[in-house]
């Protein structure tokens, strides 16, 4: 019986490419593994797959009775609803440790670095397994996406070194130019509904019994959304109702200005103001230098709950 490998809900490129890269490694090591995904492929991930001739993993949202590895998360809130009925063999991740637990011993590769695919890269090195050209290219772009082309405070020397090595294997000379092309694809918002935007990179967190949802849109120029603010706020209120959230946050991250506009709909906005040391005006504020949800937002909000 094959083992399934998948990333978080609302999968990003790290989750999709990580399922692919980790499955290939496990298969080389003699463990039959199949990469899967919990949701739709984003435009950015489609660009990565197309550029290097990759295939999208199959959609799988139920894992009861299966053996699984998870990558790029360890929270039940970001897992399939029946995750507790699966046997978790291992976690590969670069986030805070979540609430997922196991009855049996498990393999853990968790490091405070810029991308799960950098962790996978280190695993290939440690097992002495060669990385195929196409997978190397996809891993390289996943790392450049998660680290915002090395600008994110989550980026480490391990990540930059991995990108350089992977670019060599993939035969890519100007990896920064290719990454900019990827971010232009990621920035496109024409034709997307407010709900599409609000769920594009959405993560729910259980904060001591309160549900907090945080969506992040990484764009080359966030002013493209100025005219749609009201619509985005209206939909945030709807999502808050539908999901039973205490707080719904949208981060409009401008990767060129290197900061984020934070939009907040909350039962207690003061928790967000105190945690992030900011003053909301019309439910929003500019956070200079903030590019990372996991490093610059979540650790400061969580203690308020
Ligand atoms: Mn991710
Ligand atoms: Mn990641």
mmCIF file of C-alpha atoms and ligand atoms in Angstrom:
data_model
loop_
_atom_site.group_PDB
_atom_site.id
_atom_site.type_symbol
_atom_site.label_atom_id
_atom_site.label_comp_id
_atom_site.label_asym_id
_atom_site.label_seq_id
_atom_site.Cartn_x
_atom_site.Cartn_y
_atom_site.Cartn_z
ATOM 1 C CA UNK A 1 0.000 0.000 0.000
ATOM 2 C CA UNK A 2 1.440 3.298 -1.078
ATOM 3 C CA UNK A 3 2.066 6.175 1.286
ATOM 4 C CA UNK A 4 0.682 9.610 0.448
ATOM 5 C CA UNK A 5 2.672 12.828 0.774
ATOM 6 C CA UNK A 6 0.951 16.201 0.825
ATOM 7 C CA UNK A 7 1.212 19.806 2.006
ATOM 8 C CA UNK A 8 -1.292 22.145 3.651
ATOM 9 C CA UNK A 9 -4.791 23.248 2.571
ATOM 10 C CA UNK A 10 -4.878 26.119 0.020
ATOM 11 C CA UNK A 11 -1.598 24.651 -1.220
ATOM 12 C CA UNK A 12 1.197 27.004 -2.248
ATOM 13 C CA UNK A 13 4.165 26.130 -4.428
ATOM 14 C CA UNK A 14 6.211 24.801 -1.499
ATOM 15 C CA UNK A 15 3.403 22.380 -0.571
ATOM 16 C CA UNK A 16 2.903 21.110 -4.130
ATOM 17 C CA UNK A 17 6.567 20.916 -5.148
ATOM 18 C CA UNK A 18 7.461 19.518 -1.714
ATOM 19 C CA UNK A 19 5.000 16.644 -2.172
ATOM 20 C CA UNK A 20 6.638 15.905 -5.545
ATOM 21 C CA UNK A 21 10.274 16.274 -4.438
ATOM 22 C CA UNK A 22 9.842 14.312 -1.206
ATOM 23 C CA UNK A 23 7.897 11.528 -2.967
ATOM 24 C CA UNK A 24 10.665 11.111 -5.545
ATOM 25 C CA UNK A 25 13.284 10.896 -2.793
ATOM 26 C CA UNK A 26 11.242 8.367 -0.800
ATOM 27 C CA UNK A 27 10.693 6.264 -3.942
ATOM 28 C CA UNK A 28 14.452 6.272 -4.613
ATOM 29 C CA UNK A 29 14.927 5.044 -1.039
ATOM 30 C CA UNK A 30 12.539 2.149 -1.712
ATOM 31 C CA UNK A 31 9.398 3.511 -0.072
ATOM 32 C CA UNK A 32 6.444 3.633 -2.464
ATOM 33 C CA UNK A 33 5.043 7.171 -2.176
ATOM 34 C CA UNK A 34 2.488 9.188 -4.127
ATOM 35 C CA UNK A 35 2.379 13.007 -4.039
ATOM 36 C CA UNK A 36 -1.088 14.480 -3.503
ATOM 37 C CA UNK A 37 -2.621 17.900 -2.859
ATOM 38 C CA UNK A 38 -5.482 19.191 -0.735
ATOM 39 C CA UNK A 39 -6.704 21.915 -3.080
ATOM 40 C CA UNK A 40 -6.436 23.732 -6.372
ATOM 41 C CA UNK A 41 -3.104 24.571 -8.001
ATOM 42 C CA UNK A 42 -2.326 28.322 -7.920
ATOM 43 C CA UNK A 43 -1.289 30.302 -11.003
ATOM 44 C CA UNK A 44 2.209 30.534 -9.536
ATOM 45 C CA UNK A 45 2.480 26.769 -9.063
ATOM 46 C CA UNK A 46 1.076 26.168 -12.559
ATOM 47 C CA UNK A 47 3.899 28.398 -13.859
ATOM 48 C CA UNK A 48 6.478 26.306 -11.980
ATOM 49 C CA UNK A 49 5.058 23.000 -13.259
ATOM 50 C CA UNK A 50 4.890 24.307 -16.832
ATOM 51 C CA UNK A 51 8.424 25.749 -16.757
ATOM 52 C CA UNK A 52 10.004 22.436 -15.749
ATOM 53 C CA UNK A 53 7.519 19.943 -17.223
ATOM 54 C CA UNK A 54 6.140 18.784 -13.875
ATOM 55 C CA UNK A 55 2.783 17.095 -13.320
ATOM 56 C CA UNK A 56 0.281 18.299 -10.725
ATOM 57 C CA UNK A 57 -0.205 15.784 -7.874
ATOM 58 C CA UNK A 58 -3.655 14.206 -7.666
ATOM 59 C CA UNK A 59 -6.302 15.813 -5.446
ATOM 60 C CA UNK A 60 -6.855 13.879 -2.196
ATOM 61 C CA UNK A 61 -8.817 15.378 0.690
ATOM 62 C CA UNK A 62 -9.513 12.264 2.758
ATOM 63 C CA UNK A 63 -6.743 10.173 4.357
ATOM 64 C CA UNK A 64 -8.516 7.915 6.902
ATOM 65 C CA UNK A 65 -6.756 4.537 7.107
ATOM 66 C CA UNK A 66 -3.797 5.705 4.985
ATOM 67 C CA UNK A 67 -0.105 6.055 5.752
ATOM 68 C CA UNK A 68 1.047 9.628 5.173
ATOM 69 C CA UNK A 69 3.941 12.071 5.307
ATOM 70 C CA UNK A 70 3.098 15.744 5.596
ATOM 71 C CA UNK A 71 5.177 18.645 4.361
ATOM 72 C CA UNK A 72 5.085 22.415 4.996
ATOM 73 C CA UNK A 73 2.667 22.272 7.975
ATOM 74 C CA UNK A 74 1.898 20.473 11.236
ATOM 75 C CA UNK A 75 -1.460 21.972 12.270
ATOM 76 C CA UNK A 76 -4.736 20.018 12.239
ATOM 77 C CA UNK A 77 -6.447 23.212 10.996
ATOM 78 C CA UNK A 78 -4.456 22.876 7.740
ATOM 79 C CA UNK A 79 -4.858 19.086 7.381
ATOM 80 C CA UNK A 80 -7.621 16.891 5.878
ATOM 81 C CA UNK A 81 -10.641 16.692 8.231
ATOM 82 C CA UNK A 82 -9.964 12.982 8.930
ATOM 83 C CA UNK A 83 -6.216 13.416 9.575
ATOM 84 C CA UNK A 84 -6.550 11.827 13.033
ATOM 85 C CA UNK A 85 -7.545 8.542 11.352
ATOM 86 C CA UNK A 86 -4.346 8.402 9.254
ATOM 87 C CA UNK A 87 -0.971 6.994 10.311
ATOM 88 C CA UNK A 88 1.535 9.831 10.224
ATOM 89 C CA UNK A 89 5.003 8.518 9.312
ATOM 90 C CA UNK A 90 6.784 11.847 9.241
ATOM 91 C CA UNK A 91 6.838 15.637 9.009
ATOM 92 C CA UNK A 92 9.072 17.817 6.833
ATOM 93 C CA UNK A 93 8.533 21.476 7.646
ATOM 94 C CA UNK A 94 9.877 24.951 8.420
ATOM 95 C CA UNK A 95 7.015 26.436 10.494
ATOM 96 C CA UNK A 96 6.283 26.563 14.188
ATOM 97 C CA UNK A 97 5.396 23.129 15.505
ATOM 98 C CA UNK A 98 1.625 22.706 15.289
ATOM 99 C CA UNK A 99 -0.811 20.530 17.214
ATOM 100 C CA UNK A 100 -0.609 17.364 15.122
ATOM 101 C CA UNK A 101 0.450 14.385 17.222
ATOM 102 C CA UNK A 102 0.964 10.640 16.697
ATOM 103 C CA UNK A 103 0.558 7.275 18.453
ATOM 104 C CA UNK A 104 3.713 5.866 16.859
ATOM 105 C CA UNK A 105 7.329 7.011 16.431
ATOM 106 C CA UNK A 106 7.819 9.312 13.466
ATOM 107 C CA UNK A 107 10.477 10.845 11.284
ATOM 108 C CA UNK A 108 10.876 14.629 11.699
ATOM 109 C CA UNK A 109 12.823 17.048 9.565
ATOM 110 C CA UNK A 110 11.899 20.499 10.836
ATOM 111 C CA UNK A 111 14.272 23.437 10.537
ATOM 112 C CA UNK A 112 13.874 27.210 11.001
ATOM 113 C CA UNK A 113 14.858 28.012 7.411
ATOM 114 C CA UNK A 114 13.170 29.627 4.411
ATOM 115 C CA UNK A 115 11.425 26.736 2.687
ATOM 116 C CA UNK A 116 10.397 23.097 3.125
ATOM 117 C CA UNK A 117 12.069 22.347 -0.200
ATOM 118 C CA UNK A 118 15.377 23.486 1.293
ATOM 119 C CA UNK A 119 14.831 20.857 3.981
ATOM 120 C CA UNK A 120 14.102 18.302 1.240
ATOM 121 C CA UNK A 121 17.280 19.441 -0.560
ATOM 122 C CA UNK A 122 19.254 18.699 2.617
ATOM 123 C CA UNK A 123 17.580 15.277 2.809
ATOM 124 C CA UNK A 124 18.686 14.426 -0.759
ATOM 125 C CA UNK A 125 22.228 15.436 0.193
ATOM 126 C CA UNK A 126 22.152 13.462 3.398
ATOM 127 C CA UNK A 127 20.953 10.284 1.615
ATOM 128 C CA UNK A 128 23.267 10.863 -1.388
ATOM 129 C CA UNK A 129 20.389 10.780 -3.882
ATOM 130 C CA UNK A 130 20.764 12.707 -7.133
ATOM 131 C CA UNK A 131 18.088 15.308 -7.843
ATOM 132 C CA UNK A 132 16.599 15.057 -11.361
ATOM 133 C CA UNK A 133 16.823 18.223 -13.482
ATOM 134 C CA UNK A 134 13.076 18.904 -13.569
ATOM 135 C CA UNK A 135 12.596 18.410 -9.827
ATOM 136 C CA UNK A 136 15.659 20.583 -9.110
ATOM 137 C CA UNK A 137 14.142 23.422 -11.153
ATOM 138 C CA UNK A 138 10.815 23.179 -9.356
ATOM 139 C CA UNK A 139 12.491 23.049 -5.929
ATOM 140 C CA UNK A 140 14.575 26.096 -6.839
ATOM 141 C CA UNK A 141 11.473 28.149 -7.717
ATOM 142 C CA UNK A 142 9.605 26.941 -4.611
ATOM 143 C CA UNK A 143 12.483 28.241 -2.465
ATOM 144 C CA UNK A 144 12.612 31.539 -4.384
ATOM 145 C CA UNK A 145 8.850 31.868 -3.846
ATOM 146 C CA UNK A 146 8.874 31.122 -0.099
ATOM 147 C CA UNK A 147 11.893 33.382 0.513
ATOM 148 C CA UNK A 148 10.535 36.154 -1.791
ATOM 149 C CA UNK A 149 13.733 35.958 -3.847
ATOM 150 C CA UNK A 150 15.866 35.938 -0.637
ATOM 151 C CA UNK A 151 14.210 39.128 0.736
ATOM 152 C CA UNK A 152 12.156 37.431 3.453
ATOM 153 C CA UNK A 153 13.586 37.497 6.987
ATOM 154 C CA UNK A 154 13.001 33.720 6.994
ATOM 155 C CA UNK A 155 15.689 33.270 4.324
ATOM 156 C CA UNK A 156 18.976 31.737 5.503
ATOM 157 C CA UNK A 157 22.355 30.924 3.944
ATOM 158 C CA UNK A 158 21.153 27.329 3.662
ATOM 159 C CA UNK A 159 18.370 28.517 1.332
ATOM 160 C CA UNK A 160 20.542 30.705 -0.890
ATOM 161 C CA UNK A 161 23.115 27.925 -1.214
ATOM 162 C CA UNK A 162 20.398 25.398 -2.093
ATOM 163 C CA UNK A 163 19.000 27.705 -4.802
ATOM 164 C CA UNK A 164 22.450 28.150 -6.368
ATOM 165 C CA UNK A 165 23.087 24.386 -6.390
ATOM 166 C CA UNK A 166 19.605 23.594 -7.716
ATOM 167 C CA UNK A 167 19.932 26.246 -10.464
ATOM 168 C CA UNK A 168 23.113 24.508 -11.627
ATOM 169 C CA UNK A 169 21.386 21.116 -11.751
ATOM 170 C CA UNK A 170 18.368 22.617 -13.545
ATOM 171 C CA UNK A 171 20.571 24.476 -16.029
ATOM 172 C CA UNK A 172 19.095 27.871 -15.123
ATOM 173 C CA UNK A 173 21.518 30.776 -15.373
ATOM 174 C CA UNK A 174 19.489 33.806 -14.321
ATOM 175 C CA UNK A 175 17.319 32.338 -11.570
ATOM 176 C CA UNK A 176 16.376 35.776 -10.227
ATOM 177 C CA UNK A 177 14.931 36.824 -13.585
ATOM 178 C CA UNK A 178 12.931 33.584 -13.755
ATOM 179 C CA UNK A 179 11.706 34.195 -10.191
ATOM 180 C CA UNK A 180 10.563 37.727 -11.131
ATOM 181 C CA UNK A 181 8.589 36.218 -14.011
ATOM 182 C CA UNK A 182 7.006 33.872 -11.468
ATOM 183 C CA UNK A 183 6.077 36.754 -9.128
ATOM 184 C CA UNK A 184 4.485 38.655 -12.025
ATOM 185 C CA UNK A 185 2.271 35.591 -12.634
ATOM 186 C CA UNK A 186 1.546 35.408 -8.900
ATOM 187 C CA UNK A 187 0.615 39.119 -8.760
ATOM 188 C CA UNK A 188 -2.173 38.887 -11.333
ATOM 189 C CA UNK A 189 -5.559 39.749 -9.813
ATOM 190 C CA UNK A 190 -7.657 40.556 -12.897
ATOM 191 C CA UNK A 191 -10.710 38.348 -13.112
ATOM 192 C CA UNK A 192 -10.258 37.029 -9.568
ATOM 193 C CA UNK A 193 -13.254 37.454 -7.238
ATOM 194 C CA UNK A 194 -12.791 38.901 -3.752
ATOM 195 C CA UNK A 195 -13.193 35.346 -2.402
ATOM 196 C CA UNK A 196 -10.512 34.056 -4.801
ATOM 197 C CA UNK A 197 -8.169 36.733 -3.454
ATOM 198 C CA UNK A 198 -9.086 36.133 0.192
ATOM 199 C CA UNK A 199 -8.410 32.397 -0.066
ATOM 200 C CA UNK A 200 -5.371 32.486 -2.353
ATOM 201 C CA UNK A 201 -2.881 31.824 0.453
ATOM 202 C CA UNK A 202 -5.275 31.423 3.380
ATOM 203 C CA UNK A 203 -4.292 29.689 6.632
ATOM 204 C CA UNK A 204 -6.558 29.107 9.621
ATOM 205 C CA UNK A 205 -4.971 28.849 13.077
ATOM 206 C CA UNK A 206 -6.456 27.641 16.349
ATOM 207 C CA UNK A 207 -5.212 30.176 18.909
ATOM 208 C CA UNK A 208 -6.107 28.830 22.308
ATOM 209 C CA UNK A 209 -9.659 28.072 21.191
ATOM 210 C CA UNK A 210 -10.118 31.148 18.977
ATOM 211 C CA UNK A 211 -9.994 30.627 15.241
ATOM 212 C CA UNK A 212 -7.812 33.153 13.439
ATOM 213 C CA UNK A 213 -7.583 33.167 9.636
ATOM 214 C CA UNK A 214 -4.653 34.857 7.891
ATOM 215 C CA UNK A 215 -4.478 35.265 4.141
ATOM 216 C CA UNK A 216 -1.441 36.682 2.363
ATOM 217 C CA UNK A 217 -1.236 38.112 -1.138
ATOM 218 C CA UNK A 218 2.325 38.651 -2.337
ATOM 219 C CA UNK A 219 2.409 41.142 -5.177
ATOM 220 C CA UNK A 220 4.842 43.201 -7.215
ATOM 221 C CA UNK A 221 2.581 46.248 -6.637
ATOM 222 C CA UNK A 222 -0.311 46.136 -4.155
ATOM 223 C CA UNK A 223 -1.760 49.452 -5.378
ATOM 224 C CA UNK A 224 -3.362 47.320 -8.114
ATOM 225 C CA UNK A 225 -5.923 46.377 -5.412
ATOM 226 C CA UNK A 226 -6.641 49.924 -4.120
ATOM 227 C CA UNK A 227 -9.953 50.120 -5.972
ATOM 228 C CA UNK A 228 -11.064 46.743 -4.576
ATOM 229 C CA UNK A 229 -10.443 47.330 -0.850
ATOM 230 C CA UNK A 230 -14.154 47.688 0.059
ATOM 231 C CA UNK A 231 -15.015 44.517 -1.804
ATOM 232 C CA UNK A 232 -12.174 42.646 -0.075
ATOM 233 C CA UNK A 233 -13.319 43.887 3.367
ATOM 234 C CA UNK A 234 -16.942 42.868 2.632
ATOM 235 C CA UNK A 235 -15.821 39.362 1.740
ATOM 236 C CA UNK A 236 -13.534 39.169 4.801
ATOM 237 C CA UNK A 237 -16.619 39.844 6.967
ATOM 238 C CA UNK A 238 -18.490 37.063 5.158
ATOM 239 C CA UNK A 239 -15.588 34.635 5.584
ATOM 240 C CA UNK A 240 -15.360 35.513 9.267
ATOM 241 C CA UNK A 241 -19.045 34.564 9.660
ATOM 242 C CA UNK A 242 -18.869 31.411 7.540
ATOM 243 C CA UNK A 243 -15.713 30.031 9.169
ATOM 244 C CA UNK A 244 -16.638 31.100 12.697
ATOM 245 C CA UNK A 245 -13.475 33.170 12.995
ATOM 246 C CA UNK A 246 -12.530 35.452 15.866
ATOM 247 C CA UNK A 247 -10.288 37.404 13.485
ATOM 248 C CA UNK A 248 -9.774 37.499 9.747
ATOM 249 C CA UNK A 249 -6.571 39.121 8.513
ATOM 250 C CA UNK A 250 -5.439 39.837 4.975
ATOM 251 C CA UNK A 251 -1.826 40.803 4.355
ATOM 252 C CA UNK A 252 -1.240 42.646 1.097
ATOM 253 C CA UNK A 253 2.495 42.167 0.791
ATOM 254 C CA UNK A 254 4.354 44.451 -1.593
ATOM 255 C CA UNK A 255 7.563 42.624 -2.469
ATOM 256 C CA UNK A 256 9.129 45.692 -4.115
ATOM 257 C CA UNK A 257 8.289 48.158 -1.305
ATOM 258 C CA UNK A 258 9.170 45.362 1.165
ATOM 259 C CA UNK A 259 6.248 45.729 3.521
ATOM 260 C CA UNK A 260 2.634 44.710 4.025
ATOM 261 C CA UNK A 261 -0.712 46.457 4.306
ATOM 262 C CA UNK A 262 -2.640 44.589 6.986
ATOM 263 C CA UNK A 263 -6.461 44.436 6.786
ATOM 264 C CA UNK A 264 -8.260 43.310 9.943
ATOM 265 C CA UNK A 265 -11.819 42.200 10.694
ATOM 266 C CA UNK A 266 -11.970 41.074 14.314
ATOM 267 C CA UNK A 267 -14.127 40.654 17.412
ATOM 268 C CA UNK A 268 -11.268 42.276 19.334
ATOM 269 C CA UNK A 269 -9.057 44.362 17.002
ATOM 270 C CA UNK A 270 -7.142 45.552 20.073
ATOM 271 C CA UNK A 271 -5.519 42.093 20.305
ATOM 272 C CA UNK A 272 -4.013 42.604 16.859
ATOM 273 C CA UNK A 273 -3.031 46.207 17.622
ATOM 274 C CA UNK A 274 -1.307 45.212 20.857
ATOM 275 C CA UNK A 275 0.342 42.095 19.422
ATOM 276 C CA UNK A 276 1.753 43.850 16.379
ATOM 277 C CA UNK A 277 2.235 47.202 18.107
ATOM 278 C CA UNK A 278 0.207 49.171 15.562
ATOM 279 C CA UNK A 279 -2.820 51.454 15.342
ATOM 280 C CA UNK A 280 -5.507 50.443 12.857
ATOM 281 C CA UNK A 281 -7.095 53.224 10.810
ATOM 282 C CA UNK A 282 -10.274 52.157 9.015
ATOM 283 C CA UNK A 283 -9.257 48.585 9.963
ATOM 284 C CA UNK A 284 -5.900 48.734 8.190
ATOM 285 C CA UNK A 285 -2.271 49.706 8.674
ATOM 286 C CA UNK A 286 1.068 49.635 6.816
ATOM 287 C CA UNK A 287 3.729 47.359 8.288
ATOM 288 C CA UNK A 288 7.112 48.396 6.967
ATOM 289 C CA UNK A 289 9.548 45.530 6.458
ATOM 290 C CA UNK A 290 6.945 42.836 7.122
ATOM 291 C CA UNK A 291 7.109 40.087 4.495
ATOM 292 C CA UNK A 292 6.676 36.905 6.523
ATOM 293 C CA UNK A 293 3.425 35.694 8.080
ATOM 294 C CA UNK A 294 5.136 32.878 9.972
ATOM 295 C CA UNK A 295 7.970 34.953 11.407
ATOM 296 C CA UNK A 296 6.613 38.497 11.718
ATOM 297 C CA UNK A 297 2.853 38.076 12.281
ATOM 298 C CA UNK A 298 1.809 34.764 13.868
ATOM 299 C CA UNK A 299 4.366 34.751 16.763
ATOM 300 C CA UNK A 300 3.149 38.208 17.861
ATOM 301 C CA UNK A 301 -0.593 37.551 17.595
ATOM 302 C CA UNK A 302 -0.612 34.081 19.178
ATOM 303 C CA UNK A 303 0.385 35.274 22.710
ATOM 304 C CA UNK A 304 -2.623 37.642 22.740
ATOM 305 C CA UNK A 305 -4.963 34.613 22.882
HETATM 306 MN MN1 LIG B 1 3.341 26.836 2.484
HETATM 307 MN MN1 LIG B 2 6.851 26.743 2.991
#
